[in-house]
Coordinates of C-alpha atoms and ligand atoms in Angstrom, one line a residue:
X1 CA 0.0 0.0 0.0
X2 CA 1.9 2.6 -1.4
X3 CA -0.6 5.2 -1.1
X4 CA -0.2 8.4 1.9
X5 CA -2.9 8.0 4.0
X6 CA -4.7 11.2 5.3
X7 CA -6.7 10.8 8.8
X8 CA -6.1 14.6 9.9
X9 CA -8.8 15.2 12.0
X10 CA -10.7 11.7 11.6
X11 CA -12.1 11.7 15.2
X12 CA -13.1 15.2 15.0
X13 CA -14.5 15.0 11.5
X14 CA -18.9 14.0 11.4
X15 CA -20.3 11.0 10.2
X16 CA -20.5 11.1 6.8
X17 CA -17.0 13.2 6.3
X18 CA -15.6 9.8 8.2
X19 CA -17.5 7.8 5.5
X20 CA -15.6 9.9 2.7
X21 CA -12.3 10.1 4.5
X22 CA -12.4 6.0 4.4
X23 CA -13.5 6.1 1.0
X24 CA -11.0 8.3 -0.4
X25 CA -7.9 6.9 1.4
X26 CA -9.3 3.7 -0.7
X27 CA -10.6 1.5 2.0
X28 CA -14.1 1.6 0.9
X29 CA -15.9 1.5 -2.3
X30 CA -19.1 3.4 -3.9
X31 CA -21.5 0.5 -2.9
X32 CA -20.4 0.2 0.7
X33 CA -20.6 4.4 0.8
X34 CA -23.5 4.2 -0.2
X35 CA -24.6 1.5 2.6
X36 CA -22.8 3.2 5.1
X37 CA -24.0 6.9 4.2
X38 CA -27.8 5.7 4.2
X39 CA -26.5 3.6 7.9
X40 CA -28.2 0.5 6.2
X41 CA -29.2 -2.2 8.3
X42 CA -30.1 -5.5 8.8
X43 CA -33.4 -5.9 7.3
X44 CA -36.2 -7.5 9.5
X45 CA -37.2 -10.6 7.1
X46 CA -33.1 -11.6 7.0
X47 CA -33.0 -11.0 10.8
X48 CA -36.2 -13.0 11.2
X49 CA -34.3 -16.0 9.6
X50 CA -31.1 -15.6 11.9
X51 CA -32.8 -16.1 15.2
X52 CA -35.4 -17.4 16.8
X53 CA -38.8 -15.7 18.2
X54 CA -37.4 -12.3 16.5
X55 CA -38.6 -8.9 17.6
X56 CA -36.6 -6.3 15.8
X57 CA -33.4 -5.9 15.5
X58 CA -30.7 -4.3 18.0
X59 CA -28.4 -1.5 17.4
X60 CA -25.0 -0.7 18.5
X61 CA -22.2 2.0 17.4
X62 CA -20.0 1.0 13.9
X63 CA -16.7 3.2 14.3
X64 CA -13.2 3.0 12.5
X65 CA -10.0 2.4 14.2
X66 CA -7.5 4.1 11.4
X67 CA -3.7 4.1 11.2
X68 CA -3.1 0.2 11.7
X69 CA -0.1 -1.2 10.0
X70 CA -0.3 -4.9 9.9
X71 CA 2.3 -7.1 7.9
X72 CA 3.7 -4.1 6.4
X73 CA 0.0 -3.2 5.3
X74 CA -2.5 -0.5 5.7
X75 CA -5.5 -1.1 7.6
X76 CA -8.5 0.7 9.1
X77 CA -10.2 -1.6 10.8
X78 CA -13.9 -1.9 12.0
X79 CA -15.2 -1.8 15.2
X80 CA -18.7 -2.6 16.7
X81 CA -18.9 -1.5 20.6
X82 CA -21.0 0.4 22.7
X83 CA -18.3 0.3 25.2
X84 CA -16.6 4.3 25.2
X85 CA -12.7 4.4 24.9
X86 CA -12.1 1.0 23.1
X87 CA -11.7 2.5 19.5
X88 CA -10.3 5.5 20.9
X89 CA -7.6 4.0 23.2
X90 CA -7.2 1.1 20.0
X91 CA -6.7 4.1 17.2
X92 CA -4.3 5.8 19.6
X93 CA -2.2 2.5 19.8
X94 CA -2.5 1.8 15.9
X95 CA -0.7 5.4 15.5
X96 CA 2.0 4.5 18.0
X97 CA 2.9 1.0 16.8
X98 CA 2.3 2.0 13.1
X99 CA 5.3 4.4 13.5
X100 CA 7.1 2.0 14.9
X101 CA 6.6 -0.3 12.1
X102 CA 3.0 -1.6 12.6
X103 CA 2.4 -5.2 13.5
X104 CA 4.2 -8.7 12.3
X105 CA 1.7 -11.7 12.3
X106 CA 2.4 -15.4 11.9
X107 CA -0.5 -18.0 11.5
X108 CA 1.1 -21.2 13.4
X109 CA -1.6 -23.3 11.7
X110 CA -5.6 -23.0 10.8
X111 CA -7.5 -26.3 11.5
X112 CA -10.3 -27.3 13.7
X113 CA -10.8 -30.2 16.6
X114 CA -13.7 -31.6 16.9
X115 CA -14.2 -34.7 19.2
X116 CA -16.7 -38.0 20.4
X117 CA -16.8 -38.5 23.9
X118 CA -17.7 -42.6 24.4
X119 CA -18.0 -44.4 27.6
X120 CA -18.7 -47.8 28.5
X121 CA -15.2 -48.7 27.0
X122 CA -14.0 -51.9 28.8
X123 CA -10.2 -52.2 27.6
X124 CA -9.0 -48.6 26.9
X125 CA -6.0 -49.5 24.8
X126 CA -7.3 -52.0 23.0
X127 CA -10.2 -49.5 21.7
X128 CA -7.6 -46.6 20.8
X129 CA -5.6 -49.2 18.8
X130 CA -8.9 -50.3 17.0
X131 CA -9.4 -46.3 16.5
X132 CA -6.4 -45.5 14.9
X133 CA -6.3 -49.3 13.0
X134 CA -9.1 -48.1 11.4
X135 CA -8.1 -44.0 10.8
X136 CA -8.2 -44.0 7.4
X137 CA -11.7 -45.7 7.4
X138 CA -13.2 -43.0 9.6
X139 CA -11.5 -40.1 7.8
X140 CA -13.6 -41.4 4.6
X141 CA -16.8 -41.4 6.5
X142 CA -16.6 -37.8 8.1
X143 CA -15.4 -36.5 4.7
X144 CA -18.3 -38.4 2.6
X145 CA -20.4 -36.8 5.1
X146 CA -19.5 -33.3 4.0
X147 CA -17.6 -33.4 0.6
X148 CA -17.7 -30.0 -0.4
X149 CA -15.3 -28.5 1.8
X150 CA -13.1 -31.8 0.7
X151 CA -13.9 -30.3 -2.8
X152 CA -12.5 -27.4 -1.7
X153 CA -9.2 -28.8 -0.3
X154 CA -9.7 -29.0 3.4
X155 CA -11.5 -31.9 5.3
X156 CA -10.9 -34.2 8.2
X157 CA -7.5 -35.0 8.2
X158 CA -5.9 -36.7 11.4
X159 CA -7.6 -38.9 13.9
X160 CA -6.3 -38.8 17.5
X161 CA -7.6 -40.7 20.6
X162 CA -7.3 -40.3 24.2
X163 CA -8.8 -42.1 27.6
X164 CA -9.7 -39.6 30.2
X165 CA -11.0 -41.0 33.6
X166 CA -14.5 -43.0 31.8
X167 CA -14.4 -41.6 28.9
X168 CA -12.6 -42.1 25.8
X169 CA -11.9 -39.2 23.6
X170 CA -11.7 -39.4 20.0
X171 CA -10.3 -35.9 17.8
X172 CA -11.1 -35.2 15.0
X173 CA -9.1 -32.5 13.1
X174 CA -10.1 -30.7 10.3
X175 CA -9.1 -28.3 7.3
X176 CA -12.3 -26.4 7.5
X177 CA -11.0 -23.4 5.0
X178 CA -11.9 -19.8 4.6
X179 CA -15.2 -21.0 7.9
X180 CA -15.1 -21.5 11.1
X181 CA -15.8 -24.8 10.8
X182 CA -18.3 -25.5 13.9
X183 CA -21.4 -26.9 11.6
X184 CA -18.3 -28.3 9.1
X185 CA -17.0 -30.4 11.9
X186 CA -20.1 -31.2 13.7
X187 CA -21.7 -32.7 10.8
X188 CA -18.9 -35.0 10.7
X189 CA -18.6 -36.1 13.9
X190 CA -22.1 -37.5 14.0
X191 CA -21.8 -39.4 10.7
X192 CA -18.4 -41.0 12.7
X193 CA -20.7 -41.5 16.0
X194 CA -22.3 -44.7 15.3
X195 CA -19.0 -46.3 13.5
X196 CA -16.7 -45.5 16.4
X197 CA -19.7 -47.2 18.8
X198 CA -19.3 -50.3 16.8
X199 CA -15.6 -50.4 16.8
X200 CA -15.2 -50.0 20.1
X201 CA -18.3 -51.8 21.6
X202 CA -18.2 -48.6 23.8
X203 CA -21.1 -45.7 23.7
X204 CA -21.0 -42.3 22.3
X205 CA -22.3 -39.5 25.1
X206 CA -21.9 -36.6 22.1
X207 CA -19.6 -35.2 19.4
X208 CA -19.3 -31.5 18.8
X209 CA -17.0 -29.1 18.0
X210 CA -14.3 -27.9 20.4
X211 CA -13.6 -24.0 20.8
X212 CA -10.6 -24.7 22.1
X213 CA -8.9 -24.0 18.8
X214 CA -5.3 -24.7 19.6
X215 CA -4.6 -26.0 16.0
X216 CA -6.0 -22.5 15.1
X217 CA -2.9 -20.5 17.0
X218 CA -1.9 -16.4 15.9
X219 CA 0.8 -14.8 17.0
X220 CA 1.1 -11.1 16.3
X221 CA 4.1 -9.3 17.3
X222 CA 5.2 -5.4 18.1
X223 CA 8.5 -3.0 18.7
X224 CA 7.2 0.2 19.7
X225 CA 9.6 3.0 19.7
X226 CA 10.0 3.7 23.3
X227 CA 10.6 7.4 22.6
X228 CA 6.9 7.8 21.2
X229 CA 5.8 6.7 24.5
X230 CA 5.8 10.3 25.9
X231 CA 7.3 13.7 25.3
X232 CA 10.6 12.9 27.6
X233 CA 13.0 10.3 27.0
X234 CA 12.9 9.9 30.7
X235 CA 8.9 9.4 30.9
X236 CA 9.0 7.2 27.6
X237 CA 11.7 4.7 29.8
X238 CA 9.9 4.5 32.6
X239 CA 6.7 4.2 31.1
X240 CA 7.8 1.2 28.9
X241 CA 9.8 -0.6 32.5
X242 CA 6.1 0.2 34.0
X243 CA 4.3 -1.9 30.8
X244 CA 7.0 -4.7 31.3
X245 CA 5.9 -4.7 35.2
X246 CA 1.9 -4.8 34.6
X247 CA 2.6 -7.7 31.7
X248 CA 4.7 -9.6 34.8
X249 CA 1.8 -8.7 36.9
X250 CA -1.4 -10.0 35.0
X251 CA 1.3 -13.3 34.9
X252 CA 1.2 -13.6 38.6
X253 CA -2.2 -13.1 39.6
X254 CA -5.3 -14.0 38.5
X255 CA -7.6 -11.1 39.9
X256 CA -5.4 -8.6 37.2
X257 CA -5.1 -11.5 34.6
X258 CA -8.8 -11.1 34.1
X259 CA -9.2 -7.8 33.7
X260 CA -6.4 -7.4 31.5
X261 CA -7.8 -10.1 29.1
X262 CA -10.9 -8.2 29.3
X263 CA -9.4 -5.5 28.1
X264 CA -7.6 -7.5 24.5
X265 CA -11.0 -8.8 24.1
X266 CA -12.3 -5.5 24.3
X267 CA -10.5 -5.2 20.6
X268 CA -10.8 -8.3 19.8
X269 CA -14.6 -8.5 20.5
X270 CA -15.5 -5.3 18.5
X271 CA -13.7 -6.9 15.4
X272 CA -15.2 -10.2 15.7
X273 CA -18.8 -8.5 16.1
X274 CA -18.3 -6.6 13.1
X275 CA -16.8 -9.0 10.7
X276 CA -20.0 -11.5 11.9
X277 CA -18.5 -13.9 13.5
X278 CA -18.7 -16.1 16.7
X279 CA -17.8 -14.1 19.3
X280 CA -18.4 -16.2 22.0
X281 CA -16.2 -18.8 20.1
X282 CA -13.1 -16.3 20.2
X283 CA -13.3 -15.6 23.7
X284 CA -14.4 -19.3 24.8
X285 CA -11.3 -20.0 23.4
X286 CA -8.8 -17.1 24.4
X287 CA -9.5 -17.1 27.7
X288 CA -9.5 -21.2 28.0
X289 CA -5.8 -20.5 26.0
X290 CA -5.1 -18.1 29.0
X291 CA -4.9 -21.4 31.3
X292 CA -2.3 -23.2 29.1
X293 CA 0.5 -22.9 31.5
X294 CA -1.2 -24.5 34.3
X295 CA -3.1 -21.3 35.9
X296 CA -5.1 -18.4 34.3
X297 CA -2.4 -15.5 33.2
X298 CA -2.6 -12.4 31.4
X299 CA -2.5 -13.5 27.6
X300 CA 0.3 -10.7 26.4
X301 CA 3.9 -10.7 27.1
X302 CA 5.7 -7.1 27.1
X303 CA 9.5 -6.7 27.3
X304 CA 11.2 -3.6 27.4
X305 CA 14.8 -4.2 25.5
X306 CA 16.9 -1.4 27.1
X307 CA 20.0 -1.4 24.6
X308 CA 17.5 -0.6 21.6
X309 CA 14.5 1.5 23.3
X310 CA 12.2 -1.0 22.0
X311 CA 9.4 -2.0 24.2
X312 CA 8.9 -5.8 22.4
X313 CA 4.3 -6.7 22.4
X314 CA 3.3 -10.3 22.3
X315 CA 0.0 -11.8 21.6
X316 CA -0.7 -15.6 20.7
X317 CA -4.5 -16.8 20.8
X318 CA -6.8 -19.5 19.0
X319 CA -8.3 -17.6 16.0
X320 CA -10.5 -19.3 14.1
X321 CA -12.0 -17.0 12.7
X322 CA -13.9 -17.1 9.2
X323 CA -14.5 -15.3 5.9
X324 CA -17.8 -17.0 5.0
X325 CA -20.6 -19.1 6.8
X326 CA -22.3 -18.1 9.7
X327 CA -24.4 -14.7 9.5
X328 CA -20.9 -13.0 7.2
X329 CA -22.7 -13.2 3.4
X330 CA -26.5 -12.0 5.2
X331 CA -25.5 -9.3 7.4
X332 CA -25.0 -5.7 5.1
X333 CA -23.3 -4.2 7.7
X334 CA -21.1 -7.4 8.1
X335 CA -20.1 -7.1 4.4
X336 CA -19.5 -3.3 4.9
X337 CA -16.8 -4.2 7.8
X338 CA -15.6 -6.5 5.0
X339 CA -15.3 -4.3 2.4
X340 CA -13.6 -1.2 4.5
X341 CA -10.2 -4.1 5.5
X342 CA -10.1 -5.3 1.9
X343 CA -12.3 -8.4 2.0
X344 CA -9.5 -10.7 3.6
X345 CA -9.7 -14.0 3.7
X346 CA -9.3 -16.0 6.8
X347 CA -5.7 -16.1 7.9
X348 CA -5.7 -12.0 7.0
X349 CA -8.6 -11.3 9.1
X350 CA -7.0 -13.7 12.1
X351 CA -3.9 -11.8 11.6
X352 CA -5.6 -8.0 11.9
X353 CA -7.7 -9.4 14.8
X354 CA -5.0 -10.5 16.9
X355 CA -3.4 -7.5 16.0
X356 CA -6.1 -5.6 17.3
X357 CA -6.0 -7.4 20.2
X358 CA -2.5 -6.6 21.2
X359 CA -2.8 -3.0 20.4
X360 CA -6.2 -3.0 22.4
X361 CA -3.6 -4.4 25.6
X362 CA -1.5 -1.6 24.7
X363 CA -3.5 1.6 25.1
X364 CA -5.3 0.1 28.4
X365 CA -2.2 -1.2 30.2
X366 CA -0.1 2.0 29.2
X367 CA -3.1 4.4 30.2
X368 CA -3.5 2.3 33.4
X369 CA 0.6 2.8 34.4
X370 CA 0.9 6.2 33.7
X371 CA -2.5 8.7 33.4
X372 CA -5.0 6.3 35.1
X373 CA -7.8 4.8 33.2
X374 CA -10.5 7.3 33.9
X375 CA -8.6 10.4 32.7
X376 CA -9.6 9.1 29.2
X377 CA -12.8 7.6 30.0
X378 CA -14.3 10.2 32.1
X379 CA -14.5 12.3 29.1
X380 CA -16.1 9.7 27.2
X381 CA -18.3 9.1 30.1
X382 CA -19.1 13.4 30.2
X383 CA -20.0 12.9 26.7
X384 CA -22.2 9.7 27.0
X385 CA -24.2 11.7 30.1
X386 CA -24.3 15.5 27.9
X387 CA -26.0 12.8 25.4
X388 CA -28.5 11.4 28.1
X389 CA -29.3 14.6 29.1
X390 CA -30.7 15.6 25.9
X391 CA -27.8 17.6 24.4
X392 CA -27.6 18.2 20.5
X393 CA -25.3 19.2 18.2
X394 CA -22.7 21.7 19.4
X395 CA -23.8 21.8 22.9
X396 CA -22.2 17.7 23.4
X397 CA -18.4 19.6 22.8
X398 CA -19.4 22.6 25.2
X399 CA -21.5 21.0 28.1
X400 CA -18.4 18.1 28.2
X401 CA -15.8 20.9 28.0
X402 CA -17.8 23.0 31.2
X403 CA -17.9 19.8 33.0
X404 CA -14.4 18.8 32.5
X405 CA -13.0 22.1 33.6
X406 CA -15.2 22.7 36.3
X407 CA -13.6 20.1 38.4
X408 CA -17.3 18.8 39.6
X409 CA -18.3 15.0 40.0
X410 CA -19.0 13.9 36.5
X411 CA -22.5 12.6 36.9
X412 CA -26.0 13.2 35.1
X413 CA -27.0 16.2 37.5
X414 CA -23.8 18.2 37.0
X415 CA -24.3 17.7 33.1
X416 CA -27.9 18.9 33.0
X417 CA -26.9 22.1 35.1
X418 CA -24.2 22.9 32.6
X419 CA -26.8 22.3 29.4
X420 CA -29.4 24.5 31.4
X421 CA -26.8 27.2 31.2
X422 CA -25.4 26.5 27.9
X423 CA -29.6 26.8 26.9
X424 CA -30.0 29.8 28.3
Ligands
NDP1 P1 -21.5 -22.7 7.9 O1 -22.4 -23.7 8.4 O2 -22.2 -21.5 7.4 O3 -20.6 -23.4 6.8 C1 -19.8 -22.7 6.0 C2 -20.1 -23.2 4.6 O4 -19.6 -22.2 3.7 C3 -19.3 -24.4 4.2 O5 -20.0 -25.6 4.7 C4 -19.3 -24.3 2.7 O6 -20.4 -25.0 2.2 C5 -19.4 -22.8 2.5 N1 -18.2 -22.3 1.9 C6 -18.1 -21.4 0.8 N2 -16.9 -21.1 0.5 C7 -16.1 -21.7 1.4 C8 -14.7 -21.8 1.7 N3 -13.8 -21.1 0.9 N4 -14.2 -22.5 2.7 C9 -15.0 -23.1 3.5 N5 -16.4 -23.1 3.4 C10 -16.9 -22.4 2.3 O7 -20.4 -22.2 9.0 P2 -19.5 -23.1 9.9 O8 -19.4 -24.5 9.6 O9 -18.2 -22.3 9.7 O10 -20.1 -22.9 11.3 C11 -20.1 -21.6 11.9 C12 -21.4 -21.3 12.5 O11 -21.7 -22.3 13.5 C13 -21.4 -20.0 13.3 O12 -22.6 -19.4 13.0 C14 -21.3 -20.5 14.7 O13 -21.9 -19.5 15.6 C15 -22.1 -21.7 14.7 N6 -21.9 -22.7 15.8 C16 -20.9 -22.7 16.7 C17 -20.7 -23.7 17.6 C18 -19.5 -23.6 18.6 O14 -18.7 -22.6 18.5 N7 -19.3 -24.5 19.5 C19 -21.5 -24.8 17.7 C20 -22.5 -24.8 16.6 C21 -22.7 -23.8 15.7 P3 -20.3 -25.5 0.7 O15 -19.0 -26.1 0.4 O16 -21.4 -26.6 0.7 O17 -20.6 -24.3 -0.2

């Protein structure tokens, strides 16, 4: 991307002027302008056919976090949250680490596990060597039970069994392609069901996807420039020793470990919501990934390398994340999100999520050692009350401004004080 990107202004700018900023940088095209201009929906008959017992259907915000540079590309990336700060505290971090030469991503692998849980096995070890005697057998049957994606050159490929306590475990792994892979697999776990039964004169309990995608592993990497850290070389130094402290922290107990997953999943989330996919999936499995070292730990690893001045970001987490299936190809807003990163496939949208994730870690836990977390949020907050209190237009920027300065408690009472004299 060789183009010079021009953001000046992008958070100040309104709605529409956002829409065109997007569009003439070249991340989105007329159609999607169009969409997003008109803020085109989901309509009620496709919504209707997503869920059950419909009502409606639920809004929440659709902001751009601009500046990210991932795998030596430009990005701006979609966000759906109603949570205030996330795409500002994630845009702020873009900036930073995109000077520093963005974001470096490796996809360790992209398959899926599935498994059968049997019981009533009486000799363990003679039922896994039956199992894997007859791999190749069962391999056929879960593929013949969903050719296409074998016609599209993924499909069950490796067997793998296991006796836990009464039960007998069998994996199923699978090249599930530009999906996520949960309906993929599942399907072929119950067309495997009744054949494992008979091999092993044991029972099946249930076979279903697992979320706990660690054959679906991304690691994206950072090196910020410690001296864009603050003003003074000093600051910039501690600052970046204090990052290194809270990633040892949320490694040593599991009450900050929590929170500051929370916080990458407060990124991650936004991205995954947009792009329409399984949320729940992601985090299922992040924070499942967060326990692979025995206890829960904070999922990102900052080191501050004091001969360069580079403070060095981490991030490895199951993303299996998808390009199609699911509610992606139904949901216009979805394809929107799509359409403003590029319409990546799989392993590129993996790559910009985890990204987004480790950026997301950055703003929070560098806000959190050095300003506090509420300087930032407090104005969000102001701005969120001026809104409940009826303010329009103009009077949001002044009645948050009044508040700010005036040192008072920032609550709903203080804002309607200030827009009753901003009125008058
Ligand atoms: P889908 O059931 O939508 O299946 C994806 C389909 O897309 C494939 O079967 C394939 O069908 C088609 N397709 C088109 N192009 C491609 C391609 N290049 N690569 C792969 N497939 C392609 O989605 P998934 O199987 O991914 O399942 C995801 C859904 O399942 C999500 O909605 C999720 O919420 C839900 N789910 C999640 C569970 C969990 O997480 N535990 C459990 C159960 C459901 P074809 O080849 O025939 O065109």
């Amino acid at each position: 991307n060789q183009k010079k990107l021009n953001w000046l202004g992008f958070q100040k700018k309104e709605r529409t002027e956002r829409i065109q900023m997007l569009k003439d940088n070249g991340f989105l095209t007329e159609e999607f302008e169009q969409l997003l201009k008109k803020n085109e929906n989901l309509p009620l008959e496709t919504a209707n056919q997503m869920a059950e017992n419909g009502i409606g259907t639920f809004a929440l915000p659709f902001s751009v976090a601009p500046n990210f540079v991932i795998d030596k590309k430009d990005y701006a990336v979609p966000m759906v949250t109603e949570e205030p700060s996330v795409v500002a505290g994630c845009s702020y971090a873009a900036k930073i680490i995109g000077k520093s030469g963005g974001f470096t991503t490796k996809i360790l692998d992209r398959k899926m596990i599935g498994q059968v849980a049997l019981y009533n096995i009486l000799d363990f070890d003679n039922a896994i060597s039956i199992i894997l005697e007859n791999k190749n057998e069962i391999l056929k049957i879960a593929n013949d039970a969903h050719p296409s994606i074998v016609g599209r050159g993924g499909g069950a490929i490796n067997i793998e069994a296991k006796n836990i306590d009464e039960f007998l475990i069998v994996y199923l792994i699978a090249d599930v392609k530009e999906a996520m892979g949960a309906n993929i697999l599942n399907t072929m776990l119950e067309a495997i069901k009744i054949p494992l039964e008979n091999i092993t004169n044991g029972k099946s309990l249930m076979a279903i996807l697992s979320n706990y995608a660690t054959e679906s592993l991304v690691k994206a990497e950072c090196e910020v420039n410690v001296k864009l850290l603050s003003s003074s070389m000093e600051t910039s130094i501690e600052t970046a020793k204090k990052i290194e402290l809270a990633s040892k922290f949320a490694k040593l107990d599991i009450y900050r470990a929590t929170t500051h997953n929370k916080g990458i999943f407060n990124g991650i989330d936004a991205v995954v919501i947009a792009t329409g996919n399984d949320w729940r999936a992601i985090e299922a499995g992040g924070n499942a990934f967060a326990v692979k070292n025995g206890k829960y730990e904070g999922l990102t690893t900052w080191t501050f390398d004091e001969s360069t001045n580079k403070l060095k970001g981490e991030l490895t987490l199951p993303m299996p994340i998808a390009s199609v299936g699911g509610s992606i190809g139904l949901n216009p807003s979805v394809k929107a999100a799509f359409n403003i990163l590029g319409n990546p496939d799989a392993r590129t949208l993996a790559s910009i999520i985890t990204s987004v994730g480790l950026a997301q870690n950055f703003a929070a836990v560098k806000a959190l050692v050095t300003t506090g977390i509420q300087h930032g949020h407090m104005k969000l907050q102001a701005r969120s009350l001026a809104l409940f209190a009826g303010a329009k237009g103009k009077e949001i920027d002044i009645a948050v401004e009044r508040l700010l300065e005036s040192g008072k408690s920032i609550n709903l009472e203080n804002v309607k004080a200030i827009l009753e004299e901003i009125k008058i």
